[in-house]
Short mmCIF file of C-alpha atoms in Angstrom, two decimals:
data_model
loop_
_atom_site.label_atom_id
_atom_site.label_comp_id
_atom_site.label_asym_id
_atom_site.label_seq_id
_atom_site.Cartn_x
_atom_site.Cartn_y
_atom_site.Cartn_z
CA MET S 5 -13.23 -18.83 3.80
CA GLU S 6 -12.93 -22.49 2.28
CA THR S 7 -13.01 -25.55 4.84
CA GLU S 8 -11.20 -28.88 4.48
CA ASN S 9 -13.72 -30.02 1.76
CA ALA S 10 -12.87 -26.93 -0.63
CA VAL S 11 -10.83 -27.99 -3.66
CA ASN S 12 -8.67 -25.63 -5.64
CA TYR S 13 -10.22 -25.48 -9.20
CA LYS S 14 -7.93 -24.98 -12.28
CA PHE S 15 -7.91 -25.91 -15.83
CA MET S 16 -4.87 -24.75 -18.30
CA GLY S 17 -3.76 -22.24 -15.84
CA ARG S 18 -7.40 -20.63 -15.43
CA SER S 19 -9.13 -20.54 -11.97
CA PHE S 20 -12.68 -21.52 -11.76
CA ASN S 21 -13.96 -19.46 -8.71
CA ASP S 22 -17.57 -19.69 -10.34
CA LEU S 23 -17.85 -23.25 -11.92
CA SER S 24 -15.75 -24.70 -9.48
CA ILE S 25 -14.06 -27.26 -11.71
CA ASN S 26 -11.08 -29.29 -10.44
CA ASP S 27 -8.14 -30.28 -12.24
CA ASP S 28 -6.10 -31.44 -9.68
CA SER S 29 -6.18 -35.07 -11.65
CA SER S 30 -4.63 -35.79 -14.90
CA ALA S 31 -8.03 -36.02 -16.42
CA PHE S 32 -7.51 -32.64 -17.67
CA SER S 33 -4.17 -32.57 -18.99
CA ASP S 34 -3.16 -30.18 -21.55
CA CYS S 35 -1.63 -31.34 -24.78
CA ASN S 36 1.76 -32.37 -24.05
CA SER S 37 4.56 -32.60 -26.84
CA ASP S 38 4.91 -35.06 -29.33
CA ARG S 39 3.06 -38.35 -27.94
CA SER S 40 2.51 -39.75 -31.33
CA GLY S 41 5.59 -42.54 -30.81
CA GLU S 42 8.63 -42.29 -32.53
CA PHE S 43 9.44 -42.82 -36.20
CA SER S 44 12.36 -45.38 -36.91
CA THR S 45 15.87 -43.78 -37.30
CA ALA S 46 19.06 -45.34 -38.29
CA SER S 47 21.66 -45.86 -35.84
CA SER S 48 23.90 -43.24 -37.50
CA GLN S 49 20.78 -40.66 -37.08
CA SER S 50 20.59 -41.59 -33.70
CA ARG S 51 24.24 -40.81 -32.95
CA ARG S 52 24.25 -37.49 -34.53
CA LEU S 53 21.26 -36.66 -32.37
CA PHE S 54 23.21 -37.49 -29.17
CA LEU S 55 26.00 -35.83 -29.82
CA ALA S 56 24.26 -33.01 -30.97
CA CYS S 57 22.18 -33.05 -27.70
CA THR S 58 25.34 -33.34 -25.36
CA ASN S 59 27.47 -30.36 -26.74
CA SER S 60 26.03 -26.84 -27.04
CA ASP S 61 28.01 -25.80 -29.94
CA ASN S 62 27.44 -28.98 -31.82
CA SER S 63 23.72 -28.47 -31.27
CA ASP S 64 23.66 -25.10 -32.90
CA GLU S 65 25.78 -26.08 -35.76
CA PHE S 66 23.41 -29.33 -36.43
CA ILE S 67 20.39 -27.25 -35.68
CA ARG S 68 21.42 -24.92 -38.50
CA GLN S 69 22.38 -27.77 -41.10
CA LEU S 70 19.12 -29.47 -40.38
CA VAL S 71 17.44 -25.89 -41.37
CA SER S 72 19.27 -25.96 -44.35
CA ASP S 73 18.20 -29.27 -45.13
CA LEU S 74 14.68 -28.56 -44.73
CA GLY S 75 14.99 -26.48 -47.98
CA SER S 76 16.91 -29.46 -49.75
CA CYS S 77 15.45 -30.75 -53.31
CA SER S 78 15.78 -34.12 -51.93
CA ILE S 79 12.52 -35.33 -50.12
CA ASP S 80 14.56 -37.70 -48.17
CA GLU S 81 16.69 -35.04 -46.65
CA GLN S 82 13.78 -32.69 -45.86
CA LYS S 83 12.12 -35.82 -44.13
CA ASN S 84 15.43 -36.59 -41.94
CA ALA S 85 15.85 -32.99 -41.29
CA ALA S 86 12.26 -32.27 -39.79
CA LEU S 87 12.16 -35.34 -38.00
CA GLU S 88 15.26 -34.69 -36.37
CA LEU S 89 14.18 -31.17 -35.44
CA ARG S 90 11.02 -32.54 -34.21
CA LEU S 91 13.07 -35.13 -31.89
CA LEU S 92 15.25 -32.13 -30.83
CA ALA S 93 12.20 -29.68 -29.89
CA LYS S 94 10.76 -32.56 -28.06
CA ASN S 95 13.72 -33.55 -26.02
CA LYS S 96 15.59 -30.61 -24.87
CA PRO S 97 13.37 -27.21 -24.00
CA GLU S 98 16.22 -25.07 -24.75
CA ASN S 99 16.15 -26.06 -28.20
CA ARG S 100 12.88 -24.69 -29.05
CA ILE S 101 14.17 -21.58 -28.88
CA LYS S 102 17.46 -22.44 -30.87
CA ILE S 103 15.42 -24.05 -33.40
CA ALA S 104 13.15 -20.87 -33.88
CA LYS S 105 16.22 -18.74 -34.03
CA ALA S 106 18.06 -20.58 -36.74
CA GLY S 107 14.73 -19.77 -39.02
CA ALA S 108 13.08 -23.41 -38.88
CA ILE S 109 9.57 -22.35 -38.36
CA LYS S 110 8.86 -20.74 -41.95
CA PRO S 111 10.09 -23.91 -43.79
CA LEU S 112 8.43 -26.29 -41.26
CA ILE S 113 5.38 -24.48 -42.07
CA SER S 114 5.70 -25.18 -45.81
CA LEU S 115 5.98 -29.04 -44.75
CA ILE S 116 2.52 -29.00 -43.28
CA THR S 117 0.88 -28.32 -46.66
CA SER S 118 2.98 -31.44 -48.28
CA THR S 119 1.00 -34.06 -50.08
CA ASP S 120 3.55 -36.66 -48.45
CA PRO S 121 1.84 -37.33 -45.17
CA TYR S 122 5.10 -38.42 -43.39
CA LEU S 123 6.64 -35.14 -44.25
CA GLN S 124 3.34 -33.35 -43.19
CA GLU S 125 3.26 -35.28 -40.11
CA ASN S 126 6.64 -34.35 -38.94
CA GLY S 127 6.42 -30.73 -39.85
CA VAL S 128 2.96 -30.58 -37.75
CA THR S 129 4.46 -32.39 -34.97
CA ALA S 130 7.86 -30.27 -34.98
CA ILE S 131 5.40 -26.73 -35.04
CA LEU S 132 3.74 -28.34 -32.11
CA ASN S 133 7.01 -28.83 -30.16
CA LEU S 134 8.21 -25.62 -30.89
CA SER S 135 4.77 -23.81 -30.04
CA LEU S 136 5.32 -25.33 -26.33
CA CYS S 137 8.04 -22.54 -25.62
CA ASP S 138 5.86 -19.31 -24.90
CA GLU S 139 8.23 -17.30 -26.88
CA ASN S 140 7.58 -19.08 -30.02
CA LYS S 141 3.99 -18.85 -30.22
CA GLU S 142 3.39 -15.27 -31.74
CA LEU S 143 6.23 -16.09 -34.10
CA ILE S 144 4.51 -19.13 -35.49
CA ALA S 145 1.36 -17.45 -35.72
CA SER S 146 2.84 -14.43 -37.67
CA SER S 147 4.66 -16.76 -40.03
CA GLY S 148 1.44 -18.18 -41.22
CA ALA S 149 0.88 -21.36 -39.39
CA ILE S 150 -2.59 -21.35 -38.53
CA LYS S 151 -4.22 -22.00 -42.02
CA PRO S 152 -1.75 -24.94 -42.79
CA LEU S 153 -2.37 -26.45 -39.33
CA VAL S 154 -6.30 -26.21 -40.13
CA ARG S 155 -5.34 -27.80 -43.50
CA ALA S 156 -4.00 -30.90 -41.56
CA LEU S 157 -6.97 -30.95 -39.03
CA ARG S 158 -8.84 -31.51 -42.27
CA THR S 159 -6.57 -33.58 -44.27
CA GLY S 160 -3.90 -35.33 -42.33
CA THR S 161 -3.27 -38.61 -40.91
CA SER S 162 -4.84 -39.12 -37.54
CA THR S 163 -1.77 -38.18 -35.88
CA SER S 164 -1.45 -35.34 -38.01
CA LYS S 165 -4.82 -34.06 -36.85
CA GLU S 166 -4.22 -34.80 -33.30
CA ASN S 167 -1.01 -33.08 -33.41
CA ALA S 168 -2.69 -30.13 -35.24
CA ALA S 169 -5.39 -29.85 -32.82
CA CYS S 170 -2.53 -29.42 -29.88
CA ALA S 171 -0.66 -26.97 -31.84
CA LEU S 172 -3.91 -24.93 -32.45
CA LEU S 173 -4.53 -25.19 -29.07
CA ARG S 174 -1.04 -23.60 -28.06
CA LEU S 175 -1.26 -20.92 -30.19
CA SER S 176 -4.84 -19.98 -29.16
CA GLN S 177 -3.19 -19.30 -25.81
CA VAL S 178 -2.38 -16.04 -27.10
CA GLU S 179 -5.50 -14.56 -26.92
CA GLU S 180 -5.57 -12.60 -30.05
CA ASN S 181 -4.86 -15.69 -32.01
CA LYS S 182 -8.28 -17.18 -31.00
CA VAL S 183 -10.48 -15.15 -33.45
CA ALA S 184 -8.11 -16.01 -36.17
CA ILE S 185 -8.25 -19.76 -35.67
CA GLY S 186 -11.95 -19.53 -35.19
CA ARG S 187 -12.28 -17.81 -38.63
CA SER S 188 -9.79 -20.14 -40.33
CA GLY S 189 -12.41 -22.95 -40.15
CA ALA S 190 -10.86 -24.72 -37.15
CA ILE S 191 -13.85 -24.99 -34.98
CA PRO S 192 -15.98 -27.55 -37.32
CA LEU S 193 -12.97 -29.39 -37.92
CA LEU S 194 -12.28 -29.75 -34.14
CA VAL S 195 -15.95 -30.61 -33.50
CA ASN S 196 -15.47 -33.48 -36.21
CA LEU S 197 -12.60 -34.79 -34.35
CA LEU S 198 -14.41 -34.50 -31.21
CA GLU S 199 -17.10 -36.36 -32.68
CA ASN S 200 -15.39 -39.23 -34.93
CA GLY S 201 -11.47 -39.29 -33.57
CA GLY S 202 -9.95 -41.70 -31.61
CA ILE S 203 -9.76 -41.40 -27.62
CA ARG S 204 -6.79 -39.07 -28.24
CA GLY S 205 -8.39 -37.15 -30.71
CA LYS S 206 -11.38 -36.55 -28.73
CA LYS S 207 -9.20 -35.26 -25.82
CA ASP S 208 -7.28 -33.17 -27.83
CA ALA S 209 -10.11 -31.48 -29.70
CA SER S 210 -12.14 -31.04 -26.67
CA THR S 211 -9.04 -29.23 -24.79
CA ALA S 212 -8.70 -27.23 -27.85
CA LEU S 213 -12.15 -26.39 -28.11
CA TYR S 214 -12.50 -25.41 -24.54
CA SER S 215 -9.44 -22.83 -24.86
CA LEU S 216 -11.03 -21.31 -28.24
CA CYS S 217 -14.63 -21.03 -26.96
CA THR S 218 -13.94 -18.60 -24.60
CA VAL S 219 -14.37 -16.07 -27.43
CA LYS S 220 -18.18 -15.52 -28.13
CA GLU S 221 -17.87 -15.80 -31.86
CA ASN S 222 -16.12 -19.25 -31.57
CA LYS S 223 -18.80 -20.43 -29.14
CA ILE S 224 -21.48 -19.67 -31.75
CA LYS S 225 -19.38 -21.39 -34.49
CA ALA S 226 -19.16 -24.50 -32.30
CA VAL S 227 -22.69 -24.79 -31.84
CA GLU S 228 -23.46 -23.96 -35.50
CA ALA S 229 -21.02 -26.91 -36.16
CA GLY S 230 -23.07 -29.33 -34.34
CA ILE S 231 -20.82 -29.58 -31.03
CA MET S 232 -23.96 -30.22 -28.51
CA LYS S 233 -24.72 -33.58 -29.96
CA PRO S 234 -21.11 -35.09 -29.10
CA LEU S 235 -20.67 -33.12 -26.05
CA VAL S 236 -23.90 -34.71 -24.49
CA GLU S 237 -23.15 -38.33 -25.62
CA LEU S 238 -20.04 -37.96 -24.01
CA MET S 239 -21.35 -36.81 -21.01
CA ALA S 240 -23.76 -39.65 -21.24
CA ASP S 241 -21.07 -42.22 -21.41
CA PHE S 242 -19.38 -42.72 -18.12
CA GLY S 243 -17.06 -45.14 -19.76
CA SER S 244 -15.60 -42.96 -22.18
CA ASN S 245 -13.31 -41.14 -19.71
CA MET S 246 -14.47 -37.95 -21.36
CA VAL S 247 -17.51 -36.91 -19.17
CA ASP S 248 -15.29 -34.24 -17.43
CA LYS S 249 -13.71 -32.63 -20.69
CA SER S 250 -17.32 -32.59 -22.39
CA ALA S 251 -18.27 -31.04 -19.16
CA PHE S 252 -15.78 -28.13 -19.20
CA VAL S 253 -16.17 -27.15 -22.82
CA LEU S 254 -20.27 -27.17 -22.21
CA SER S 255 -19.37 -24.86 -19.34
CA VAL S 256 -17.77 -22.42 -21.46
CA LEU S 257 -20.36 -22.54 -24.12
CA VAL S 258 -23.78 -22.31 -22.11
CA SER S 259 -22.81 -18.13 -21.73
CA VAL S 260 -24.69 -17.87 -24.92
CA PRO S 261 -28.28 -18.24 -25.47
CA GLU S 262 -27.82 -20.62 -28.85
CA ALA S 263 -25.79 -23.26 -26.92
CA LYS S 264 -28.61 -23.15 -24.26
CA THR S 265 -31.15 -24.06 -26.77
CA ALA S 266 -29.11 -26.63 -28.54
CA LEU S 267 -28.23 -28.36 -25.41
CA VAL S 268 -31.88 -28.82 -24.16
CA ASP S 269 -32.56 -29.89 -27.78
CA GLU S 270 -30.21 -32.39 -28.04
CA GLY S 271 -31.58 -34.12 -24.32
CA GLY S 272 -28.81 -32.31 -22.35
CA ILE S 273 -31.01 -31.82 -19.23
CA PRO S 274 -31.63 -35.76 -18.21
CA VAL S 275 -27.78 -36.34 -18.72
CA LEU S 276 -26.82 -33.47 -16.35
CA VAL S 277 -29.25 -34.66 -14.21
CA GLU S 278 -27.87 -38.32 -14.21
CA ILE S 279 -24.42 -36.97 -13.85
CA ILE S 280 -25.60 -35.10 -10.26
CA GLU S 281 -27.10 -38.38 -9.43
CA VAL S 282 -24.11 -40.82 -10.00
CA GLY S 283 -21.25 -38.83 -11.03
CA SER S 284 -18.12 -38.16 -9.04
CA GLN S 285 -17.92 -34.94 -6.88
CA ARG S 286 -16.29 -32.98 -9.70
CA GLN S 287 -18.85 -34.24 -12.09
CA LYS S 288 -21.66 -33.39 -9.99
CA GLU S 289 -20.26 -30.03 -9.25
CA ILE S 290 -19.76 -28.94 -12.87
CA ALA S 291 -23.25 -30.63 -13.84
CA ALA S 292 -25.07 -28.22 -11.17
CA ALA S 293 -23.04 -25.23 -12.39
CA ILE S 294 -24.20 -26.02 -15.75
CA LEU S 295 -27.97 -26.39 -14.94
CA LEU S 296 -27.97 -23.38 -12.85
CA GLN S 297 -26.43 -21.18 -15.40
CA ILE S 298 -29.46 -22.51 -17.99
CA CYS S 299 -32.25 -22.10 -15.31
CA GLU S 300 -31.28 -18.60 -14.10
CA ASP S 301 -33.08 -16.95 -16.69
CA SER S 302 -35.75 -19.30 -18.28
CA VAL S 303 -38.77 -20.44 -16.36
CA VAL S 304 -39.45 -23.01 -19.02
CA TYR S 305 -35.90 -24.83 -18.39
CA ARG S 306 -36.51 -24.56 -14.83
CA THR S 307 -39.63 -26.73 -15.55
CA LYS S 308 -37.67 -29.12 -17.33
CA VAL S 309 -35.09 -29.73 -14.97
CA ALA S 310 -37.63 -30.00 -11.79
CA ARG S 311 -39.74 -32.61 -13.89
CA GLU S 312 -36.33 -34.91 -14.71
CA GLY S 313 -36.12 -35.22 -10.76
CA ALA S 314 -33.17 -33.18 -10.16
CA ILE S 315 -34.05 -31.79 -6.69
CA PRO S 316 -33.47 -34.89 -4.73
CA PRO S 317 -30.14 -35.32 -6.15
CA LEU S 318 -29.32 -31.80 -5.56
CA VAL S 319 -30.57 -32.04 -1.94
CA ALA S 320 -28.07 -34.71 -1.50
CA LEU S 321 -25.40 -32.59 -3.18
CA SER S 322 -26.12 -29.59 -1.06
CA GLN S 323 -25.53 -31.78 1.87
CA SER S 324 -22.37 -33.64 0.91
CA GLY S 325 -20.44 -32.02 -1.81
CA THR S 326 -17.50 -29.74 -1.66
CA ASN S 327 -18.40 -26.05 -0.47
CA ARG S 328 -18.83 -24.66 -3.91
CA ALA S 329 -20.86 -27.72 -4.88
CA LYS S 330 -23.21 -26.98 -2.01
CA GLN S 331 -23.51 -23.40 -3.01
CA LYS S 332 -24.44 -24.31 -6.65
CA ALA S 333 -26.95 -26.98 -5.44
CA GLU S 334 -28.54 -24.72 -3.01
CA LYS S 335 -29.17 -21.84 -5.62
CA LEU S 336 -30.55 -24.11 -8.04
CA ILE S 337 -33.18 -25.84 -5.55
CA GLU S 338 -33.90 -22.19 -4.57
CA LEU S 339 -34.88 -21.59 -8.30
CA LEU S 340 -36.53 -24.89 -8.89
CA ARG S 341 -38.82 -24.39 -5.87
CA GLN S 342 -39.87 -21.13 -7.11
CA PRO S 343 -43.47 -20.69 -7.98
CA ARG S 344 -44.36 -20.95 -11.96
CA SER S 345 -46.91 -18.57 -11.84
CA ALA S 346 -49.04 -17.80 -14.81
CA ASN S 347 -47.97 -14.14 -14.40
CA ALA S 348 -44.33 -15.26 -14.70
CA VAL S 349 -42.38 -13.04 -17.29
CA ALA S 350 -40.94 -15.54 -19.85
CA SER S 351 -37.28 -14.74 -20.81
CA PRO S 352 -35.89 -14.31 -24.53
CA SER S 353 -34.53 -18.18 -24.07
CA ASP S 354 -38.35 -19.11 -23.46
CA LEU S 355 -39.78 -17.33 -26.47
#
């Protein structure tokens, strides 16, 4: 039974009874709809949107006309139609189903491959907004959106890349899409966005990677793409506002031996020990949980962690943390204090 010190830990709708990661703050907010700001529109377009959104019959007719305009020979008509569908899908959740039923998904996907950055950006963002509706996710994926979104992640504007990452996150919430997204080449591009993107790009990439890397083959792809270096760097930078998100991603990766090796090679152990020393309660707890995972089957890693001076801050955590943080800290302390005899059997990760 939890006491008043216990916290209910959730992220993206998943409960973390083992790792005990708290998502009660907005630090772990999911990718929301269209956060890229609005493109300027003519007043006549604004009036059309207002009228369409206030009358259901008008809205249905207006949406059908916009879908038809997506196939126009005029680039300007395509741009206006994509923009207005994007805004309709953003501003009224019920419009997401209407737009999908009107047949907008395939023509919007075709816009994502456009060489016109404005057209591509609106296509990506409209698909993102439509993917917020659970009923649309399977249809978007089955209509062939994954590869064009990955292409936008590679070649698009910064906004297109960020919104493509969010759209892929949404599609990855359908379990069978995770492998398809990983095999489409998305993982290295998301790792690159994590390392080189702006703060929003880093956040969107980390959230998408967190979801995708619940699948083993995607974990290995992420490690092979060099994810550990940016994760460790972001966790070491307390001013980055990325310590928690990076730790979330790391927590799902370290279940595979390749990730444990890469974490140690990139200097992750001293960073995790420092987090236990000076981080927030949530950061201390997830750092302790990660260290416990890498130490459970490795005498060598236990020795490294102990030599970094982990025991004193772990003792403090075992006395003042949340209930689950105390449990993790106590288990880790017990492991670190076990005799490292010459007869100890090395685990595969020690070899």
